Amino acid sequence: MTTNEPFRGWTLAARVLMAVIFLVAGVRKLMTYGATLGYFAKLGIPLADVVLPLTIALEIGGGLLLIAGWRVQWVAGALALFTLATAFAAHAFWAADAAQFNAQLNNFLKNVAMAGGFLLLIVQSSAGERAAGNRG
């Protein structure tokens, strides 16, 4: 038994909980494609018509792959980078008016915290792979 085996269920629960926000966001973007495209343009995201389908694919695909536990280090790394980029692109609290400041600050910090959670998944996954390699 490796040191990570007792935590396997907890790790799966963590991956599912972290994936839910991406699955919901991706499906919602798909369901409101036109409005989301307009929102991306309002944010000043270049090539919004290219970025939007890639974002949906990353959110839905990444969420499903994270739950499945496939290449967790790579998937968690991609979602961490995406989450940090989203924090700066969509939750610029420093430029928000007074009415939006708190909401944008909270969303920015939520994204930063999620990136930290992804880093933990990367470390945990890496440790599990090393332990599995030591068994063989």
CSV table of N, CA and C in Angstrom, one decimal:
chain,number,residue,atom,x,y,z
A,1,MET,N,0.8,-1.2,0.0
A,1,MET,CA,0.0,0.0,0.0
A,1,MET,C,0.9,1.2,0.0
A,2,THR,N,0.6,2.2,-0.9
A,2,THR,CA,1.4,3.4,-0.9
A,2,THR,C,0.8,4.4,0.1
A,3,THR,N,1.5,5.4,0.4
A,3,THR,CA,1.1,6.4,1.4
A,3,THR,C,-0.2,7.1,0.9
A,4,ASN,N,-0.5,7.2,-0.4
A,4,ASN,CA,-1.6,7.9,-0.9
A,4,ASN,C,-2.9,7.1,-0.9
A,5,GLU,N,-2.8,5.8,-0.8
A,5,GLU,CA,-4.0,4.9,-1.0
A,5,GLU,C,-5.1,5.2,0.0
A,6,PRO,N,-4.8,5.5,1.3
A,6,PRO,CA,-5.9,5.8,2.2
A,6,PRO,C,-6.7,7.1,1.8
A,7,PHE,N,-6.1,7.9,1.0
A,7,PHE,CA,-6.7,9.2,0.6
A,7,PHE,C,-7.3,9.2,-0.8
A,8,ARG,N,-7.3,8.1,-1.4
A,8,ARG,CA,-7.8,8.0,-2.8
A,8,ARG,C,-9.2,8.6,-2.9
A,9,GLY,N,-10.1,8.2,-2.0
A,9,GLY,CA,-11.5,8.7,-2.1
A,9,GLY,C,-11.6,10.2,-1.8
A,10,TRP,N,-10.8,10.7,-0.9
A,10,TRP,CA,-10.7,12.1,-0.7
A,10,TRP,C,-10.2,12.9,-1.9
A,11,THR,N,-9.2,12.3,-2.5
A,11,THR,CA,-8.6,12.9,-3.7
A,11,THR,C,-9.6,13.0,-4.8
A,12,LEU,N,-10.4,11.9,-5.0
A,12,LEU,CA,-11.4,11.9,-6.0
A,12,LEU,C,-12.5,13.0,-5.7
A,13,ALA,N,-12.9,13.0,-4.4
A,13,ALA,CA,-13.9,14.1,-4.0
A,13,ALA,C,-13.3,15.5,-4.3
A,14,ALA,N,-12.1,15.7,-4.0
A,14,ALA,CA,-11.5,17.0,-4.3
A,14,ALA,C,-11.5,17.3,-5.8
A,15,ARG,N,-11.2,16.3,-6.6
A,15,ARG,CA,-11.2,16.6,-8.1
A,15,ARG,C,-12.6,16.9,-8.6
A,16,VAL,N,-13.6,16.1,-8.1
A,16,VAL,CA,-15.0,16.4,-8.5
A,16,VAL,C,-15.4,17.8,-8.1
A,17,LEU,N,-15.1,18.1,-6.8
A,17,LEU,CA,-15.5,19.4,-6.3
A,17,LEU,C,-14.9,20.6,-7.1
A,18,MET,N,-13.6,20.4,-7.5
A,18,MET,CA,-12.9,21.4,-8.3
A,18,MET,C,-13.4,21.4,-9.7
A,19,ALA,N,-13.9,20.3,-10.2
A,19,ALA,CA,-14.3,20.2,-11.6
A,19,ALA,C,-15.7,20.8,-11.8
A,20,VAL,N,-16.5,20.8,-10.8
A,20,VAL,CA,-17.9,21.2,-11.0
A,20,VAL,C,-18.0,22.6,-11.5
A,21,ILE,N,-17.3,23.5,-11.0
A,21,ILE,CA,-17.4,24.9,-11.5
A,21,ILE,C,-17.0,25.0,-12.9
A,22,PHE,N,-16.1,24.2,-13.4
A,22,PHE,CA,-15.7,24.3,-14.8
A,22,PHE,C,-16.8,23.7,-15.7
A,23,LEU,N,-17.4,22.5,-15.3
A,23,LEU,CA,-18.4,21.9,-16.0
A,23,LEU,C,-19.6,22.8,-16.2
A,24,VAL,N,-20.0,23.4,-15.1
A,24,VAL,CA,-21.2,24.3,-15.1
A,24,VAL,C,-20.9,25.5,-15.9
A,25,ALA,N,-19.7,26.1,-15.8
A,25,ALA,CA,-19.4,27.3,-16.6
A,25,ALA,C,-19.3,27.0,-18.1
A,26,GLY,N,-18.8,25.8,-18.4
A,26,GLY,CA,-18.7,25.5,-19.8
A,26,GLY,C,-20.0,25.2,-20.4
A,27,VAL,N,-20.9,24.5,-19.7
A,27,VAL,CA,-22.2,24.2,-20.2
A,27,VAL,C,-23.0,25.5,-20.4
A,28,ARG,N,-22.9,26.4,-19.4
A,28,ARG,CA,-23.6,27.7,-19.4
A,28,ARG,C,-23.1,28.5,-20.6
A,29,LYS,N,-21.8,28.5,-20.9
A,29,LYS,CA,-21.3,29.3,-22.0
A,29,LYS,C,-21.8,28.7,-23.3
A,30,LEU,N,-21.9,27.4,-23.4
A,30,LEU,CA,-22.5,26.7,-24.6
A,30,LEU,C,-24.0,27.1,-24.8
A,31,MET,N,-24.7,27.1,-23.7
A,31,MET,CA,-26.1,27.4,-23.8
A,31,MET,C,-26.4,28.9,-24.1
A,32,THR,N,-25.5,29.8,-23.7
A,32,THR,CA,-25.7,31.2,-23.9
A,32,THR,C,-24.5,31.7,-24.8
A,33,TYR,N,-24.2,31.0,-25.9
A,33,TYR,CA,-23.1,31.2,-26.7
A,33,TYR,C,-23.0,32.7,-27.2
A,34,GLY,N,-24.1,33.2,-27.8
A,34,GLY,CA,-24.1,34.6,-28.3
A,34,GLY,C,-23.8,35.6,-27.3
A,35,ALA,N,-24.5,35.5,-26.1
A,35,ALA,CA,-24.3,36.5,-25.1
A,35,ALA,C,-22.9,36.4,-24.5
A,36,THR,N,-22.4,35.2,-24.4
A,36,THR,CA,-21.0,35.0,-23.9
A,36,THR,C,-20.0,35.6,-24.9
A,37,LEU,N,-20.2,35.4,-26.1
A,37,LEU,CA,-19.3,36.0,-27.2
A,37,LEU,C,-19.3,37.5,-27.0
A,38,GLY,N,-20.5,38.1,-26.8
A,38,GLY,CA,-20.5,39.6,-26.6
A,38,GLY,C,-19.8,40.0,-25.3
A,39,TYR,N,-19.9,39.2,-24.3
A,39,TYR,CA,-19.2,39.5,-23.0
A,39,TYR,C,-17.7,39.4,-23.2
A,40,PHE,N,-17.2,38.4,-23.9
A,40,PHE,CA,-15.8,38.3,-24.2
A,40,PHE,C,-15.3,39.5,-24.9
A,41,ALA,N,-16.1,39.9,-25.9
A,41,ALA,CA,-15.7,41.1,-26.7
A,41,ALA,C,-15.7,42.3,-25.8
A,42,LYS,N,-16.7,42.5,-24.9
A,42,LYS,CA,-16.7,43.6,-23.9
A,42,LYS,C,-15.5,43.6,-23.0
A,43,LEU,N,-15.0,42.4,-22.7
A,43,LEU,CA,-13.8,42.3,-21.8
A,43,LEU,C,-12.5,42.7,-22.6
A,44,GLY,N,-12.7,42.7,-24.0
A,44,GLY,CA,-11.5,43.0,-24.8
A,44,GLY,C,-10.7,41.8,-25.1
A,45,ILE,N,-11.2,40.6,-25.0
A,45,ILE,CA,-10.5,39.4,-25.3
A,45,ILE,C,-10.4,39.3,-26.8
A,46,PRO,N,-9.1,39.3,-27.3
A,46,PRO,CA,-8.9,39.2,-28.8
A,46,PRO,C,-9.4,37.9,-29.3
A,47,LEU,N,-9.8,37.9,-30.6
A,47,LEU,CA,-10.3,36.7,-31.3
A,47,LEU,C,-11.3,36.0,-30.4
A,48,ALA,N,-12.3,36.7,-29.9
A,48,ALA,CA,-13.3,36.1,-29.0
A,48,ALA,C,-14.0,34.9,-29.7
A,49,ASP,N,-14.2,35.0,-31.0
A,49,ASP,CA,-14.9,33.9,-31.7
A,49,ASP,C,-14.0,32.6,-31.8
A,50,VAL,N,-12.7,32.7,-31.6
A,50,VAL,CA,-11.8,31.6,-31.5
A,50,VAL,C,-11.7,31.1,-30.0
A,51,VAL,N,-11.5,32.1,-29.2
A,51,VAL,CA,-11.2,31.9,-27.8
A,51,VAL,C,-12.4,31.2,-27.1
A,52,LEU,N,-13.6,31.6,-27.4
A,52,LEU,CA,-14.8,31.0,-26.7
A,52,LEU,C,-14.9,29.5,-26.9
A,53,PRO,N,-14.9,29.0,-28.1
A,53,PRO,CA,-15.0,27.5,-28.2
A,53,PRO,C,-13.8,26.8,-27.5
A,54,LEU,N,-12.7,27.4,-27.6
A,54,LEU,CA,-11.5,26.8,-26.9
A,54,LEU,C,-11.7,26.8,-25.3
A,55,THR,N,-12.3,27.9,-24.9
A,55,THR,CA,-12.6,28.0,-23.4
A,55,THR,C,-13.7,27.0,-23.0
A,56,ILE,N,-14.7,26.8,-23.8
A,56,ILE,CA,-15.7,25.8,-23.5
A,56,ILE,C,-15.1,24.4,-23.5
A,57,ALA,N,-14.3,24.1,-24.5
A,57,ALA,CA,-13.6,22.8,-24.6
A,57,ALA,C,-12.8,22.6,-23.4
A,58,LEU,N,-12.0,23.6,-22.9
A,58,LEU,CA,-11.2,23.4,-21.8
A,58,LEU,C,-12.0,23.2,-20.5
A,59,GLU,N,-13.0,24.0,-20.4
A,59,GLU,CA,-13.8,23.9,-19.1
A,59,GLU,C,-14.6,22.6,-19.1
A,60,ILE,N,-15.2,22.2,-20.1
A,60,ILE,CA,-16.0,20.9,-20.1
A,60,ILE,C,-15.0,19.7,-20.1
A,61,GLY,N,-14.1,19.7,-21.1
A,61,GLY,CA,-13.1,18.6,-21.3
A,61,GLY,C,-12.2,18.5,-20.0
A,62,GLY,N,-11.7,19.7,-19.6
A,62,GLY,CA,-10.8,19.6,-18.4
A,62,GLY,C,-11.5,19.1,-17.2
A,63,GLY,N,-12.8,19.6,-17.0
A,63,GLY,CA,-13.5,19.1,-15.8
A,63,GLY,C,-13.8,17.6,-15.9
A,64,LEU,N,-14.1,17.1,-17.0
A,64,LEU,CA,-14.4,15.7,-17.1
A,64,LEU,C,-13.1,14.9,-16.9
A,65,LEU,N,-12.0,15.4,-17.5
A,65,LEU,CA,-10.7,14.7,-17.4
A,65,LEU,C,-10.2,14.7,-16.0
A,66,LEU,N,-10.4,15.8,-15.3
A,66,LEU,CA,-10.0,15.9,-13.9
A,66,LEU,C,-10.8,14.9,-13.0
A,67,ILE,N,-12.1,14.8,-13.3
A,67,ILE,CA,-12.9,13.8,-12.5
A,67,ILE,C,-12.4,12.4,-12.8
A,68,ALA,N,-12.1,12.1,-14.1
A,68,ALA,CA,-11.6,10.8,-14.5
A,68,ALA,C,-10.2,10.5,-13.9
A,69,GLY,N,-9.5,11.5,-13.6
A,69,GLY,CA,-8.1,11.3,-13.1
A,69,GLY,C,-7.1,11.1,-14.1
A,70,TRP,N,-7.4,11.5,-15.4
A,70,TRP,CA,-6.5,11.3,-16.5
A,70,TRP,C,-5.5,12.4,-16.5
A,71,ARG,N,-4.2,12.0,-16.4
A,71,ARG,CA,-3.1,13.0,-16.5
A,71,ARG,C,-3.4,14.2,-15.6
A,72,VAL,N,-3.6,13.9,-14.4
A,72,VAL,CA,-4.0,15.0,-13.4
A,72,VAL,C,-3.0,16.1,-13.4
A,73,GLN,N,-1.7,15.8,-13.4
A,73,GLN,CA,-0.7,16.9,-13.4
A,73,GLN,C,-0.9,17.9,-14.5
A,74,TRP,N,-1.1,17.4,-15.7
A,74,TRP,CA,-1.3,18.2,-16.9
A,74,TRP,C,-2.6,19.0,-16.9
A,75,VAL,N,-3.7,18.3,-16.6
A,75,VAL,CA,-5.0,18.9,-16.6
A,75,VAL,C,-5.1,19.9,-15.5
A,76,ALA,N,-4.6,19.6,-14.3
A,76,ALA,CA,-4.6,20.6,-13.2
A,76,ALA,C,-3.8,21.8,-13.5
A,77,GLY,N,-2.6,21.5,-14.2
A,77,GLY,CA,-1.8,22.6,-14.6
A,77,GLY,C,-2.4,23.6,-15.6
A,78,ALA,N,-3.1,23.0,-16.6
A,78,ALA,CA,-3.8,23.8,-17.6
A,78,ALA,C,-4.9,24.6,-16.9
A,79,LEU,N,-5.7,23.9,-16.0
A,79,LEU,CA,-6.8,24.6,-15.4
A,79,LEU,C,-6.3,25.7,-14.4
A,80,ALA,N,-5.2,25.5,-13.8
A,80,ALA,CA,-4.6,26.5,-12.9
A,80,ALA,C,-4.2,27.7,-13.7
A,81,LEU,N,-3.5,27.5,-14.8
A,81,LEU,CA,-3.1,28.6,-15.7
A,81,LEU,C,-4.4,29.4,-16.2
A,82,PHE,N,-5.3,28.6,-16.7
A,82,PHE,CA,-6.6,29.2,-17.2
A,82,PHE,C,-7.3,30.0,-16.1
A,83,THR,N,-7.3,29.5,-14.9
A,83,THR,CA,-8.0,30.1,-13.8
A,83,THR,C,-7.3,31.4,-13.4
A,84,LEU,N,-6.0,31.4,-13.4
A,84,LEU,CA,-5.2,32.6,-13.1
A,84,LEU,C,-5.4,33.7,-14.2
A,85,ALA,N,-5.4,33.2,-15.4
A,85,ALA,CA,-5.6,34.2,-16.6
A,85,ALA,C,-7.0,34.8,-16.5
A,86,THR,N,-8.0,34.0,-16.1
A,86,THR,CA,-9.3,34.4,-16.0
A,86,THR,C,-9.4,35.5,-14.9
A,87,ALA,N,-8.7,35.2,-13.8
A,87,ALA,CA,-8.7,36.2,-12.7
A,87,ALA,C,-8.3,37.6,-13.1
A,88,PHE,N,-7.2,37.6,-13.9
A,88,PHE,CA,-6.8,38.9,-14.4
A,88,PHE,C,-7.6,39.5,-15.5
A,89,ALA,N,-8.1,38.7,-16.4
A,89,ALA,CA,-8.9,39.1,-17.6
A,89,ALA,C,-10.3,39.5,-17.2
A,90,ALA,N,-10.9,38.8,-16.3
A,90,ALA,CA,-12.4,39.0,-16.1
A,90,ALA,C,-12.7,39.6,-14.7
A,91,HIS,N,-11.7,39.6,-13.8
A,91,HIS,CA,-12.1,40.0,-12.4
A,91,HIS,C,-11.1,41.1,-11.9
A,92,ALA,N,-10.9,42.1,-12.8
A,92,ALA,CA,-9.9,43.2,-12.5
A,92,ALA,C,-10.5,44.1,-11.4
A,93,PHE,N,-10.5,43.7,-10.2
A,93,PHE,CA,-11.0,44.5,-9.1
A,93,PHE,C,-10.4,45.9,-9.0
A,94,TRP,N,-9.1,46.0,-9.4
A,94,TRP,CA,-8.4,47.3,-9.3
A,94,TRP,C,-9.0,48.3,-10.2
A,95,ALA,N,-9.7,47.9,-11.2
A,95,ALA,CA,-10.3,48.8,-12.2
A,95,ALA,C,-11.8,48.9,-12.1
A,96,ALA,N,-12.4,48.2,-11.1
A,96,ALA,CA,-13.9,48.1,-11.0
A,96,ALA,C,-14.4,49.4,-10.3
A,97,ASP,N,-15.6,49.7,-10.6
A,97,ASP,CA,-16.2,50.8,-9.9
A,97,ASP,C,-16.6,50.3,-8.4
A,98,ALA,N,-17.0,51.3,-7.6
A,98,ALA,CA,-17.2,51.0,-6.2
A,98,ALA,C,-18.3,49.9,-6.0
A,99,ALA,N,-19.3,49.9,-6.9
A,99,ALA,CA,-20.4,49.0,-6.7
A,99,ALA,C,-20.0,47.5,-7.1
A,100,GLN,N,-18.9,47.4,-7.9
A,100,GLN,CA,-18.5,46.0,-8.3
A,100,GLN,C,-17.2,45.6,-7.6
A,101,PHE,N,-16.6,46.5,-6.9
A,101,PHE,CA,-15.2,46.2,-6.3
A,101,PHE,C,-15.2,44.9,-5.5
A,102,ASN,N,-16.1,44.8,-4.5
A,102,ASN,CA,-16.1,43.6,-3.6
A,102,ASN,C,-16.4,42.3,-4.4
A,103,ALA,N,-17.3,42.3,-5.3
A,103,ALA,CA,-17.6,41.1,-6.1
A,103,ALA,C,-16.4,40.7,-6.9
A,104,GLN,N,-15.8,41.7,-7.6
A,104,GLN,CA,-14.6,41.4,-8.4
A,104,GLN,C,-13.4,40.9,-7.6
A,105,LEU,N,-13.2,41.5,-6.4
A,105,LEU,CA,-12.2,41.1,-5.5
A,105,LEU,C,-12.4,39.7,-5.1
A,106,ASN,N,-13.6,39.4,-4.6
A,106,ASN,CA,-13.9,38.0,-4.2
A,106,ASN,C,-13.7,37.0,-5.3
A,107,ASN,N,-14.2,37.3,-6.5
A,107,ASN,CA,-14.0,36.4,-7.6
A,107,ASN,C,-12.5,36.2,-8.0
A,108,PHE,N,-11.8,37.3,-7.9
A,108,PHE,CA,-10.3,37.3,-8.2
A,108,PHE,C,-9.6,36.3,-7.2
A,109,LEU,N,-9.9,36.5,-5.9
A,109,LEU,CA,-9.3,35.7,-4.8
A,109,LEU,C,-9.8,34.3,-4.9
A,110,LYS,N,-11.0,34.1,-5.3
A,110,LYS,CA,-11.5,32.7,-5.5
A,110,LYS,C,-10.7,32.0,-6.6
A,111,ASN,N,-10.4,32.7,-7.7
A,111,ASN,CA,-9.6,32.1,-8.7
A,111,ASN,C,-8.2,31.8,-8.2
A,112,VAL,N,-7.6,32.7,-7.5
A,112,VAL,CA,-6.3,32.5,-6.9
A,112,VAL,C,-6.3,31.3,-6.0
A,113,ALA,N,-7.3,31.1,-5.2
A,113,ALA,CA,-7.4,30.0,-4.3
A,113,ALA,C,-7.6,28.7,-5.0
A,114,MET,N,-8.4,28.7,-6.1
A,114,MET,CA,-8.5,27.5,-6.9
A,114,MET,C,-7.2,27.1,-7.6
A,115,ALA,N,-6.4,28.1,-8.0
A,115,ALA,CA,-5.1,27.8,-8.6
A,115,ALA,C,-4.2,27.1,-7.5
A,116,GLY,N,-4.3,27.5,-6.3
A,116,GLY,CA,-3.6,26.9,-5.2
A,116,GLY,C,-4.1,25.4,-5.0
A,117,GLY,N,-5.4,25.2,-5.1
A,117,GLY,CA,-5.9,23.8,-5.0
A,117,GLY,C,-5.4,23.0,-6.1
A,118,PHE,N,-5.3,23.5,-7.3
A,118,PHE,CA,-4.7,22.8,-8.4
A,118,PHE,C,-3.3,22.4,-8.2
A,119,LEU,N,-2.5,23.4,-7.6
A,119,LEU,CA,-1.1,23.1,-7.3
A,119,LEU,C,-1.0,21.9,-6.3
A,120,LEU,N,-1.9,21.8,-5.3
A,120,LEU,CA,-2.0,20.7,-4.4
A,120,LEU,C,-2.3,19.4,-5.2
A,121,LEU,N,-3.2,19.4,-6.1
A,121,LEU,CA,-3.5,18.2,-6.9
A,121,LEU,C,-2.3,17.8,-7.7
A,122,ILE,N,-1.5,18.7,-8.2
A,122,ILE,CA,-0.3,18.4,-9.0
A,122,ILE,C,0.7,17.7,-8.1
A,123,VAL,N,0.9,18.3,-6.9
A,123,VAL,CA,1.9,17.7,-6.0
A,123,VAL,C,1.5,16.4,-5.5
A,124,GLN,N,0.2,16.2,-5.2
A,124,GLN,CA,-0.3,14.9,-4.7
A,124,GLN,C,-0.2,13.9,-5.8
A,125,SER,N,-0.5,14.3,-7.0
A,125,SER,CA,-0.5,13.3,-8.1
A,125,SER,C,1.0,12.9,-8.4
A,126,SER,N,1.9,13.9,-8.3
A,126,SER,CA,3.3,13.6,-8.5
A,126,SER,C,3.8,12.6,-7.4
A,127,ALA,N,3.4,12.9,-6.2
A,127,ALA,CA,3.8,12.0,-5.1
A,127,ALA,C,3.3,10.6,-5.3
A,128,GLY,N,2.0,10.5,-5.8
A,128,GLY,CA,1.5,9.2,-6.0
A,128,GLY,C,2.2,8.4,-7.1
A,129,GLU,N,2.6,9.1,-8.2
A,129,GLU,CA,3.3,8.5,-9.3
A,129,GLU,C,4.7,8.0,-8.8
A,130,ARG,N,5.4,8.8,-8.0
A,130,ARG,CA,6.7,8.4,-7.4
A,130,ARG,C,6.5,7.2,-6.6
A,131,ALA,N,5.5,7.1,-5.7
A,131,ALA,CA,5.3,6.0,-4.8
A,131,ALA,C,5.0,4.7,-5.6
A,132,ALA,N,4.2,4.9,-6.7
A,132,ALA,CA,3.9,3.8,-7.6
A,132,ALA,C,5.1,3.3,-8.3
A,133,GLY,N,6.0,4.2,-8.7
A,133,GLY,CA,7.2,3.8,-9.3
A,133,GLY,C,8.2,3.0,-8.4
A,134,ASN,N,8.1,3.4,-7.1
A,134,ASN,CA,9.0,2.7,-6.1
A,134,ASN,C,8.5,1.3,-5.8
A,135,ARG,N,7.2,1.0,-6.1
A,135,ARG,CA,6.7,-0.4,-5.8
A,135,ARG,C,7.2,-1.3,-6.8
A,136,GLY,N,7.4,-0.9,-8.1
A,136,GLY,CA,7.7,-1.8,-9.2
A,136,GLY,C,9.1,-2.1,-9.2
